[in-house]
Coordinates of C-alpha atoms in Angstrom, one line a residue:
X343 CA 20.6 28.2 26.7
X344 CA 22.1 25.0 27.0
X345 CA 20.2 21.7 28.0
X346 CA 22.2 19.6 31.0
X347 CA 22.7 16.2 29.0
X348 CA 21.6 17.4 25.5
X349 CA 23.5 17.8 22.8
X350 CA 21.6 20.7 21.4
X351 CA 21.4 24.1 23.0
X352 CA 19.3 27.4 22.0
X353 CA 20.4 30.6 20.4
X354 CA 18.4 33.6 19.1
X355 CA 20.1 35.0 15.7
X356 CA 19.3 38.3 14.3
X357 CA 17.7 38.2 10.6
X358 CA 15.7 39.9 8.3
X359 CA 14.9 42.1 10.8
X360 CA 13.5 40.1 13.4
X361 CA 14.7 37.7 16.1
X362 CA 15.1 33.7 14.8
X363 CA 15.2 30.9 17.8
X364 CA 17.4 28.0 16.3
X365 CA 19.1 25.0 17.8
X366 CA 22.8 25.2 17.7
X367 CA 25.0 21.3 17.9
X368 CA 26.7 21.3 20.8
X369 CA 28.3 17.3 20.5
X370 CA 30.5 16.5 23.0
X371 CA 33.5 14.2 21.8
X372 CA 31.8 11.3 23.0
X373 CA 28.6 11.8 21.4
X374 CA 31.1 12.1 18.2
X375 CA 32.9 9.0 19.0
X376 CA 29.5 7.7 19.1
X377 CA 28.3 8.9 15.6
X378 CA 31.2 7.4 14.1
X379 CA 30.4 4.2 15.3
X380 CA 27.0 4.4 13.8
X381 CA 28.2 6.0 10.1
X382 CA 31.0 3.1 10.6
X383 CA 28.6 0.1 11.0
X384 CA 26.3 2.1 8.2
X385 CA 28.9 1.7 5.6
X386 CA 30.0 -1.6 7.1
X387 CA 26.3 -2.7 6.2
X388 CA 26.1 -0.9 2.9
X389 CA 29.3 -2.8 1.8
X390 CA 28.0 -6.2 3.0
X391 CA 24.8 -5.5 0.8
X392 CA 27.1 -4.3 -2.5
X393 CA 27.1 -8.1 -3.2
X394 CA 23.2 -7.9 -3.8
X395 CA 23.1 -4.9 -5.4
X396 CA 23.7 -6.2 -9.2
X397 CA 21.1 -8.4 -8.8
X398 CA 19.0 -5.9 -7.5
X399 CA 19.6 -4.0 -10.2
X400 CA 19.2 -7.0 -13.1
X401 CA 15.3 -6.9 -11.3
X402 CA 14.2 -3.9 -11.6
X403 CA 15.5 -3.5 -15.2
X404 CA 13.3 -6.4 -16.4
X405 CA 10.3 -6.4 -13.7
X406 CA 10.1 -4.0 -10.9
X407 CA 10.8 -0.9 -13.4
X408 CA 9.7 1.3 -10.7
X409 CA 12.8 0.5 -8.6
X410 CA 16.2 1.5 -9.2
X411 CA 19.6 0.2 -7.2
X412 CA 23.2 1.0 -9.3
X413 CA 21.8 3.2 -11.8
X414 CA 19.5 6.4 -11.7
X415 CA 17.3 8.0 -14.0
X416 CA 15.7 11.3 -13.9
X417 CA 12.4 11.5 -12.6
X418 CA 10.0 10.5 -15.7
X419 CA 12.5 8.8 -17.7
X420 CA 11.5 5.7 -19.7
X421 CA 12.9 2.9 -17.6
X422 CA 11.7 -0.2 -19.7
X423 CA 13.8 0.2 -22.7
X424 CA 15.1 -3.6 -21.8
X425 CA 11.9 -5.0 -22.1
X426 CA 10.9 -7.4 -24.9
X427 CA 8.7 -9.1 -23.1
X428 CA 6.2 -8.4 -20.4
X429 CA 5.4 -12.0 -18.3
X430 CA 7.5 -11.9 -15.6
X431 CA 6.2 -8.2 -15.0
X432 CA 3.0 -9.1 -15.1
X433 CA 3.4 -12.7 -12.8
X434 CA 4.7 -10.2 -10.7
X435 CA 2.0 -8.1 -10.1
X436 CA -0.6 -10.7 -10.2
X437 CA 0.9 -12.9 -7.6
X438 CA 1.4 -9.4 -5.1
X439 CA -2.1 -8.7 -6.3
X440 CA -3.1 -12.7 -5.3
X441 CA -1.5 -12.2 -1.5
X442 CA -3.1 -9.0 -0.7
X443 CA -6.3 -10.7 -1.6
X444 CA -5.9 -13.8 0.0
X445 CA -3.7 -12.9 3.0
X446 CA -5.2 -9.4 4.0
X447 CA -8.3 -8.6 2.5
X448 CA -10.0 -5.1 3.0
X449 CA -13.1 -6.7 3.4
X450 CA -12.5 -9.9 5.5
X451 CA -11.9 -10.3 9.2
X452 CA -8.1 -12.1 8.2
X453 CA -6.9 -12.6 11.9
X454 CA -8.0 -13.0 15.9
X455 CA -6.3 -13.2 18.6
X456 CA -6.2 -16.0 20.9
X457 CA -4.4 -16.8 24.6
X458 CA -1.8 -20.2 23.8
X459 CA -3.7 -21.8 26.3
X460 CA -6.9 -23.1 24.3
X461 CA -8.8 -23.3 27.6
X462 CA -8.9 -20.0 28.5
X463 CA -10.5 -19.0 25.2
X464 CA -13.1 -20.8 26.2
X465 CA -14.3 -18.3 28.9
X466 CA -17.0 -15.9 27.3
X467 CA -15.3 -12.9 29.0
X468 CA -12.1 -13.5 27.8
X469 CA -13.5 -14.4 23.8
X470 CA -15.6 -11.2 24.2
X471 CA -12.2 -9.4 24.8
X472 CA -10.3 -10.7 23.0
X473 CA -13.0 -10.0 19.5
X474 CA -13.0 -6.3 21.1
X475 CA -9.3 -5.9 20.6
X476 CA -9.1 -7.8 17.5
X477 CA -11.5 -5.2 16.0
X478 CA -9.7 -2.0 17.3
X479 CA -6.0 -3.4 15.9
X480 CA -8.7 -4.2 12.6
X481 CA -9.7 -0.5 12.9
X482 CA -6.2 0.5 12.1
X483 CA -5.4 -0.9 9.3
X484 CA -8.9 -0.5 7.9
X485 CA -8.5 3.1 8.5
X486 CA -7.3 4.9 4.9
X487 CA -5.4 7.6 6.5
X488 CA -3.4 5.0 7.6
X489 CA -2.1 3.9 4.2
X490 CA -1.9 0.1 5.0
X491 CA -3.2 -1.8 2.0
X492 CA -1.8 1.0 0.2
X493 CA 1.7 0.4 0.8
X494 CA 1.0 -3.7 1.5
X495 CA 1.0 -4.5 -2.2
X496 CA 3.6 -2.2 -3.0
X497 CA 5.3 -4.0 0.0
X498 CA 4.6 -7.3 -1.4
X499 CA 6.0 -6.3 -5.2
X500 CA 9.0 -5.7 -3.5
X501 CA 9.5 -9.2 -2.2
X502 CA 8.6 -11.1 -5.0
X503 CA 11.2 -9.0 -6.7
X504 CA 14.0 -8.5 -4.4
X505 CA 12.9 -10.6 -1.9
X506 CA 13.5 -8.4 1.1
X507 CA 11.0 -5.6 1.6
X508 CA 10.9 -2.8 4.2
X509 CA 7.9 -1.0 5.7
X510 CA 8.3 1.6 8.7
X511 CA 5.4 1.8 11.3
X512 CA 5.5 5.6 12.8
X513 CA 3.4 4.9 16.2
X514 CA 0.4 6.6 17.9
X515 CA -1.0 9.0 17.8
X516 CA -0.8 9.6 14.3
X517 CA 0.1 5.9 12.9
X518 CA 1.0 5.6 9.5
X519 CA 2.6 2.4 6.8
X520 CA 5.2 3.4 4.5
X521 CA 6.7 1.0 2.4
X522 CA 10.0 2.1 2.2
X523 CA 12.5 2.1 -0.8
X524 CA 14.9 -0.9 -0.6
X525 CA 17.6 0.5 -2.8
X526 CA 17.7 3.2 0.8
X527 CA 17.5 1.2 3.3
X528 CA 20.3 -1.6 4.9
X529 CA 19.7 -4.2 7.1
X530 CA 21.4 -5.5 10.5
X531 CA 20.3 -8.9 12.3
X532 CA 20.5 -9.8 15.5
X533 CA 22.1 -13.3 16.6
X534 CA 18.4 -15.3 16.6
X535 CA 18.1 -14.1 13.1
X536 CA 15.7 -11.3 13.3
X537 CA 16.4 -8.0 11.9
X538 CA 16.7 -5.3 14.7
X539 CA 18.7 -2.5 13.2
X540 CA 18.0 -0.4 9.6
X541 CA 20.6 2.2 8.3
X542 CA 17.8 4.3 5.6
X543 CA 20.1 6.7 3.2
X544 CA 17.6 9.1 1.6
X545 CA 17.3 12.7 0.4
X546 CA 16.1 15.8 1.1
X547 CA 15.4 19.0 -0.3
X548 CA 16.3 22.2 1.5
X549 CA 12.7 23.3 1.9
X550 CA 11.8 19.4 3.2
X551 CA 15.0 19.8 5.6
X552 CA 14.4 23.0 7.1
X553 CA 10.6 22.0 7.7
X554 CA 12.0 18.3 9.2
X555 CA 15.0 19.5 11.2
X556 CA 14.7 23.1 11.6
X557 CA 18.1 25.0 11.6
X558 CA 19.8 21.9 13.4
X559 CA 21.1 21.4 10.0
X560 CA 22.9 24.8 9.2
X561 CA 24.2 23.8 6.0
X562 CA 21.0 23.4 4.4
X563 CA 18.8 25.7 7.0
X564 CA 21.4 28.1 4.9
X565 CA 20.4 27.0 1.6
X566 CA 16.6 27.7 2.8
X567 CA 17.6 31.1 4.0
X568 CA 19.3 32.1 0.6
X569 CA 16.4 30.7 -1.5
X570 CA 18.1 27.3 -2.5
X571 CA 14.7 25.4 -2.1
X572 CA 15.6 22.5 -4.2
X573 CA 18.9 22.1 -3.3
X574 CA 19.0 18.5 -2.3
X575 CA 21.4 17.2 1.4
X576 CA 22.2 13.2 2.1
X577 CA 20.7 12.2 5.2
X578 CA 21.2 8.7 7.5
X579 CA 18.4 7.7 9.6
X580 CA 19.6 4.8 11.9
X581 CA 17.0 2.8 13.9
X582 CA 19.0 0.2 16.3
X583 CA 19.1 -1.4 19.7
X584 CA 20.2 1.2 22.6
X585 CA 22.5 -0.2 24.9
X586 CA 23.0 2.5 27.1
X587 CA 19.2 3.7 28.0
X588 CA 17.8 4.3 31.3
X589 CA 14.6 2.5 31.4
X590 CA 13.1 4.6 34.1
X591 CA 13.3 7.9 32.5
X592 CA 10.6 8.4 30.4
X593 CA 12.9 10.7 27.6
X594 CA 12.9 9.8 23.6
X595 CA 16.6 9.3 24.2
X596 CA 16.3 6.4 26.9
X597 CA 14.1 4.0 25.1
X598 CA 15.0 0.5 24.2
X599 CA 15.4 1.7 20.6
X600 CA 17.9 4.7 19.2
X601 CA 16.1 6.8 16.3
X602 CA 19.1 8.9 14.7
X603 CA 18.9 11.4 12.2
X604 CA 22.6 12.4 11.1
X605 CA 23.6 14.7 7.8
X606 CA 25.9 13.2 5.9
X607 CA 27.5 15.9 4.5
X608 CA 28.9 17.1 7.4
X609 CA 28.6 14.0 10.0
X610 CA 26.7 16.2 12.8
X611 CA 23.0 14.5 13.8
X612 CA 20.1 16.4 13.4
X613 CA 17.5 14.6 15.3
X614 CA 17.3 12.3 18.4
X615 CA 14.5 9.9 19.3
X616 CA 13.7 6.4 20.3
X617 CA 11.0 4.0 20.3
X618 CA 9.2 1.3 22.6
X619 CA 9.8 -1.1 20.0
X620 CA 11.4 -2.0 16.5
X621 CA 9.3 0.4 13.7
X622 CA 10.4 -1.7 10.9
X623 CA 8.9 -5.1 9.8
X624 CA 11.2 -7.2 6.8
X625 CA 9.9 -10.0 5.6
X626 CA 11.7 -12.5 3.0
X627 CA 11.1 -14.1 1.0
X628 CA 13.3 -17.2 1.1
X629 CA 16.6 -16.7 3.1
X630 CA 19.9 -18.9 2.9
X631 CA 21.4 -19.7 6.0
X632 CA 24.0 -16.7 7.1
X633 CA 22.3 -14.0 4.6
X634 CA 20.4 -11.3 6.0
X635 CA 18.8 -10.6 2.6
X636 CA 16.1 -12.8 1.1
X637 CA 16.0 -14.2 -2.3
X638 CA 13.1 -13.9 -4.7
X639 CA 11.5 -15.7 -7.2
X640 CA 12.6 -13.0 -10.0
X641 CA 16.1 -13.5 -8.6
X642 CA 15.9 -16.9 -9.2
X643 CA 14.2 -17.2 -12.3
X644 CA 16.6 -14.5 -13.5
X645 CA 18.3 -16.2 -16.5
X646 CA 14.9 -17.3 -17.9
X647 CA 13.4 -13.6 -17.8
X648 CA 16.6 -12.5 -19.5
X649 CA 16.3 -15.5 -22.3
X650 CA 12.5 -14.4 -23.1
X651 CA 13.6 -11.1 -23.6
X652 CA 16.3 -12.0 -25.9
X653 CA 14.3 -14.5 -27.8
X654 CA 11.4 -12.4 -28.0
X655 CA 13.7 -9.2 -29.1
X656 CA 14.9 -11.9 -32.0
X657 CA 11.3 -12.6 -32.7
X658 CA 10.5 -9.6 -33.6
X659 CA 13.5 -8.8 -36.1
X660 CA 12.7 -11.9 -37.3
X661 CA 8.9 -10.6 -37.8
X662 CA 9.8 -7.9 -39.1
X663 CA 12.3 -9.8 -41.6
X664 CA 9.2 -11.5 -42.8
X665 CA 6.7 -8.6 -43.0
X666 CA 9.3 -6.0 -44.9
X667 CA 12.6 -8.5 -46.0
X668 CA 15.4 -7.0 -47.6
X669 CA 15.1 -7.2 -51.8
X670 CA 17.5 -7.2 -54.2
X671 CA 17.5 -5.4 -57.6
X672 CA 19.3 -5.0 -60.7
X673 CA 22.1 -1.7 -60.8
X674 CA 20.9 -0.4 -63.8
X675 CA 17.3 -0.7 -65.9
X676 CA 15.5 1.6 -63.8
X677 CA 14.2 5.0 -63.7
X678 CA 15.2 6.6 -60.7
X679 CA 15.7 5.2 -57.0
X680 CA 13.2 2.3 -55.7
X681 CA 10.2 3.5 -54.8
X682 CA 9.4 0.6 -52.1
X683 CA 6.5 2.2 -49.8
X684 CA 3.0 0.9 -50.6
X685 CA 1.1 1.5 -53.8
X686 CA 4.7 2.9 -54.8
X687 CA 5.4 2.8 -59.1
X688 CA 8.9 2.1 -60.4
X689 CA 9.6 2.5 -64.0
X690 CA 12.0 0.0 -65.9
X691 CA 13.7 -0.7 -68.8
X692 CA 10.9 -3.1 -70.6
X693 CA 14.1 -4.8 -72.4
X694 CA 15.8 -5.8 -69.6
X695 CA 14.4 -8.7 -67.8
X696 CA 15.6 -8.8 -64.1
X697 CA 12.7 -7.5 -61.6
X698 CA 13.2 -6.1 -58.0
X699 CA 12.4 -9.6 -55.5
X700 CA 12.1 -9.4 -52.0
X701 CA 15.3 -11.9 -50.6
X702 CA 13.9 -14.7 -49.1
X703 CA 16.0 -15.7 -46.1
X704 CA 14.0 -18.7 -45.2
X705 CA 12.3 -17.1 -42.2
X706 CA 10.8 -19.9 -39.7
X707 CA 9.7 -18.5 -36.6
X708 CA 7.0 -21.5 -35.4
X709 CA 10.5 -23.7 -33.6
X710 CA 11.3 -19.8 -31.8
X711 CA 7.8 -19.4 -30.6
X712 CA 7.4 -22.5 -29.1
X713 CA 10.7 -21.9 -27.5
X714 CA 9.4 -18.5 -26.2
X715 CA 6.1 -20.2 -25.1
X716 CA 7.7 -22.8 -22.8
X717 CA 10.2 -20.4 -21.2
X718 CA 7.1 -17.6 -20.0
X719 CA 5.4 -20.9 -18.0
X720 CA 8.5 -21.6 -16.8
X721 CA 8.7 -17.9 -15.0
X722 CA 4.4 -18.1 -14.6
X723 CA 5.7 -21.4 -12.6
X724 CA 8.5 -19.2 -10.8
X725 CA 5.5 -17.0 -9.8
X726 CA 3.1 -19.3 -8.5
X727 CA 1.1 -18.0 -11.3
X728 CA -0.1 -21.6 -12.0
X729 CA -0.9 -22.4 -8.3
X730 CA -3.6 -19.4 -8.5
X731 CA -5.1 -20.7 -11.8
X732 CA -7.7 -23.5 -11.1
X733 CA -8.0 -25.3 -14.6
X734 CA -10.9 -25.0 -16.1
X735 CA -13.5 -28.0 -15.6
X736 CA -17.2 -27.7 -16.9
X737 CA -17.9 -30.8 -15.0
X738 CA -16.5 -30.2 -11.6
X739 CA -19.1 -29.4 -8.5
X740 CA -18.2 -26.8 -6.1
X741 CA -17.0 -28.6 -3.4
X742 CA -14.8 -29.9 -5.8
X743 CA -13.0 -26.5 -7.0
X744 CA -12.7 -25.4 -3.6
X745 CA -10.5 -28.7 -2.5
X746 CA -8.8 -28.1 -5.9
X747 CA -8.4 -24.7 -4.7
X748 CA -7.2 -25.4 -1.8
X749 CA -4.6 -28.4 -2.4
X750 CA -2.8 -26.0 -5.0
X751 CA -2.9 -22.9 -2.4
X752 CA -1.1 -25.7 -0.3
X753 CA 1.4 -25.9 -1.8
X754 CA 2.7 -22.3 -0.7
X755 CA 2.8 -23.2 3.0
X756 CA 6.3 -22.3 3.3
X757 CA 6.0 -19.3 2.2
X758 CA 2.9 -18.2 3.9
X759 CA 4.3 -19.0 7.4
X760 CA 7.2 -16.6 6.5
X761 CA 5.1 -13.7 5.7
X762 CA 2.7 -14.5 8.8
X763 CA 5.7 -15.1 10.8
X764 CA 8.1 -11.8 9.3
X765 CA 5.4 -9.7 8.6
X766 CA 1.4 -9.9 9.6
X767 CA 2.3 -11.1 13.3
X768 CA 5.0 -8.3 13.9
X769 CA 2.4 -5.4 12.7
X770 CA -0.5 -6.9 14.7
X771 CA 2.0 -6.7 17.8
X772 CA 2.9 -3.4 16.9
X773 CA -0.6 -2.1 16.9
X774 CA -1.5 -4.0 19.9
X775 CA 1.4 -2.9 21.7
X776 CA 0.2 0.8 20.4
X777 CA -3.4 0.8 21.8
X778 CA -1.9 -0.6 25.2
X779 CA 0.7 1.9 25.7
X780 CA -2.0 5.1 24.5
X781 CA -4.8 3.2 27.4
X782 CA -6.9 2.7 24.3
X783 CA -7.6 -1.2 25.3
X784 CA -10.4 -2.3 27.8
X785 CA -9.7 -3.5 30.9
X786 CA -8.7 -7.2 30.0
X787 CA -10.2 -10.4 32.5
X788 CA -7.6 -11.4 35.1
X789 CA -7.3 -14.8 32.8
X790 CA -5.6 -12.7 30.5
X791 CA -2.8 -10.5 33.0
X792 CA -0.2 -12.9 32.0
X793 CA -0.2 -11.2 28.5
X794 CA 0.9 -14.5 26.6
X795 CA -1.8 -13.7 23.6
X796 CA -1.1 -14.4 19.8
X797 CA -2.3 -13.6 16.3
X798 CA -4.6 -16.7 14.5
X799 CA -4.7 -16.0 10.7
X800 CA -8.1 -16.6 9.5
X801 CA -7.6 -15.0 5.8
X802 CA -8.1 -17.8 2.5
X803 CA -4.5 -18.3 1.7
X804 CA -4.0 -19.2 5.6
X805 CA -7.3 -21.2 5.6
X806 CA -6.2 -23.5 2.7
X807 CA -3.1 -24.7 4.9
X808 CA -5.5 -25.8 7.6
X809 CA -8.1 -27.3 5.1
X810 CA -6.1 -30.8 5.0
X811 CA -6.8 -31.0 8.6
X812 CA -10.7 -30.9 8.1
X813 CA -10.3 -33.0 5.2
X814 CA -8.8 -35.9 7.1
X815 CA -11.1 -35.4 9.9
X816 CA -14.1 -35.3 7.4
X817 CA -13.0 -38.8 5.6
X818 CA -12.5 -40.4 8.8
X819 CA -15.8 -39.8 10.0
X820 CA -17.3 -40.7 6.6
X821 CA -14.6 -43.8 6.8
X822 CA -16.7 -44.7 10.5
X823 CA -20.1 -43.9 9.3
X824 CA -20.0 -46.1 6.7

């Protein structure tokens, strides 16, 4: 049977005894001319990233371990065999741990939702909606079968350390976060900068294919067949803009964005979707003008991770120089070899009068520690690790740590509106968009028909920014009083 304006058709096969319904490719030449457009720009894209790539790799051999780009290890493998020193690892993980805590805390209410005209938020219908719809996106996320916080510190160790991470939103009705591997996926932008297309490479197992694709994949629906379960197949998934959708038919293959799953080992797609809107969020971390990939702090504190490894590597043949040094002895006036483990006896010659001595080489290792020492704050610093610290005071008040508090967590404003911008405000719309589209929103006021609503971050970190505002406002009125 053969679908009018599909590319796939039906076919019964005989096997094992019984009748198997499969899905045979039927690809017109156009729909091929079309695929190798789309493995063209995917390779166009991988080569544009190869640049990255050695960098990429540099990170995850001395902090994100986890991660690998250029080379690959066998599952289990000892992958920090580089490491001589654990700080930028660890100011790593304590600043992804510090932004999930501050910027999208389990237990806080971190955003609202507001219309951008302040006047209408005024109306007690429209605030009682608004608080209603706030708490079903909150719902969501809050939800563990979800995976969000999950995957949002893993999300956020990615771009501290590569400083582009990817997460894929699969929509109703069963939503779920997955951060997704950057060494997989590749990134297109769109000419205001945003990114709007993602080429993900990944792999499969037979037994995963055949359960994912069915026997649209003959080559490993074979393997499955023949008992080849781990046989592993190259796959593309390419999410990007459609140009040539219908809007007004209601079909996976006519919405505004193309979902394309093609085997790479023989070029023929496997799977055809779409979505209502982009499934992908990827923030950066910093950007440089014409990049599409962000730069992150272990990227740029790169040559100092590298020097703390070296000099703490020399530290500790230097340490060990010091605790067992080499010794020197005579060739001849002893009885046997040197015995030189501990409590270990060595007979001698009693006439002769030269002694086995350890050879002082004049170890001083206080000028290489202090050396060591300055360069971990300098990648603490690269962290933010110092911003978090408040320094210890005995004889500050309360109000006082919290404006200390808050004028350090000032200082990452830039940042902050990046994530909010890249990443909190496009999942919030995603979820929003979600719940309207399933009819799982209340019937809004007519204030609020015009649609033109917005995310306000409420969490600590986003707080802090605001807090010089009440601060001014507060020593003017103490400036009037008195």
């Amino acid at each position: 049977v053969v679908f009018p304006g599909s590319c796939f058709s039906l076919m019964y096969q005989f096997r094992n005894g019984a009748f198997w319904l499969g899905i045979e490719n039927k690809l017109p030449e156009a729909l091929i001319s079309n695929l190798n457009i789309v493995i063209s720009d995917f390779n166009q894209s991988k080569s544009e990233r190869s640049n990255f790539d050695s960098q990429y790799q540099d990170v995850s051999d001395y902090v994100l371990t986890t991660r690998e780009f250029q080379s690959k290890s066998k599952s289990g493998n000892r992958r920090t065999t580089l490491i001589f020193d654990a700080t930028a690892p660890d100011a790593s993980m304590r600043l992804a741990s510090a932004l999930t805590g501050l910027e999208v805390n389990p237990s806080l209410m971190w955003f609202g939702l507001r219309h951008q005209d302040i006047s209408i938020n005024r109306i007690p219908e429209v605030r009682a909606w608004l608080e209603d719809t706030r708490d079903r996106i909150m719902s969501i996320f809050n939800n563990p079968d979800t995976g969000f916080y999950l995957n949002i510190n893993e999300l956020f160790l990615d771009l501290l350390s590569f400083g582009t991470s990817v997460m894929s939103v699969s929509p109703s009705p069963r939503i779920r976060f997955h951060t997704r591997a950057l060494s997989e996926c590749y990134l297109r932008e769109s000419m205001d900068g945003n990114v709007d297309s993602v080429y993900r490479e990944f792999e499969l197992t037979a037994r995963q294919a055949f359960k994912f694709f069915g026997e649209r994949d003959e080559v490993a629906a074979k393997a499955f067949m023949d008992g080849k379960l781990d046989e592993k197949y190259n796959y593309l998934h390419a999410v990007f803009p459609r140009e040539d959708g219908d809007p007004f038919k209601l079909t996976p293959q006519n919405k505004p964005f193309a979902s394309i799953y093609i085997a790479l080992n023989n070029g023929i797609m496997v799977k055809e979707g779409g979505f209502d809107q982009f499934p992908f969020v990827t923030p950066r971390w910093t950007k440089a003008a014409g990049e599409v990939y962000g730069r992150s702090p272990a990227m740029n504190s790169m040559p100092d991770i590298k020097m703390v490894n070296a000099m703490a590597q020399a530290e500790i043949t230097g340490a060990q120089l010091v605790a067992s040094p080499p010794i020197q002895m005579p060739n001849s006036g002893y009885l046997g070899p040197a015995k030189l483990r501990p409590n270990g006896v060595n007979y001698y010659n009693a006439a002769t009068k030269e002694r086995i001595e350890p050879l002082n080489l004049g170890q001083n290792l206080s000028p290489l520690n202090d050396e060591i020492n300055r360069v971990k704050n300098d990648i603490r610093r690269a962290f933010w690790n110092d911003i978090l610290q408040i320094p210890e005071n005995d004889r500050m008040t309360a109000t006082e740590i919290i404006q200390r508090r808050n004028d350090r967590l000032q200082l990452m404003a830039p940042i902050v509106g990046r994530i909010e911008q890249e990443l909190l405000s496009k999942l919030i719309s995603l979820q929003y968009n979600n719940l309207k589209r399933a009819g799982l929103l209340s019937e809004p006021p007519q204030e609020l028909i015009d649609g033109k609503l917005e995310p306000e971050f409420v969490s600590p970190l986003s707080l802090a920014q605001k807090s010089s505002n009440v601060t001014s406002i507060q020593q003017w009125i103490n400036g009037v009083i008195l």
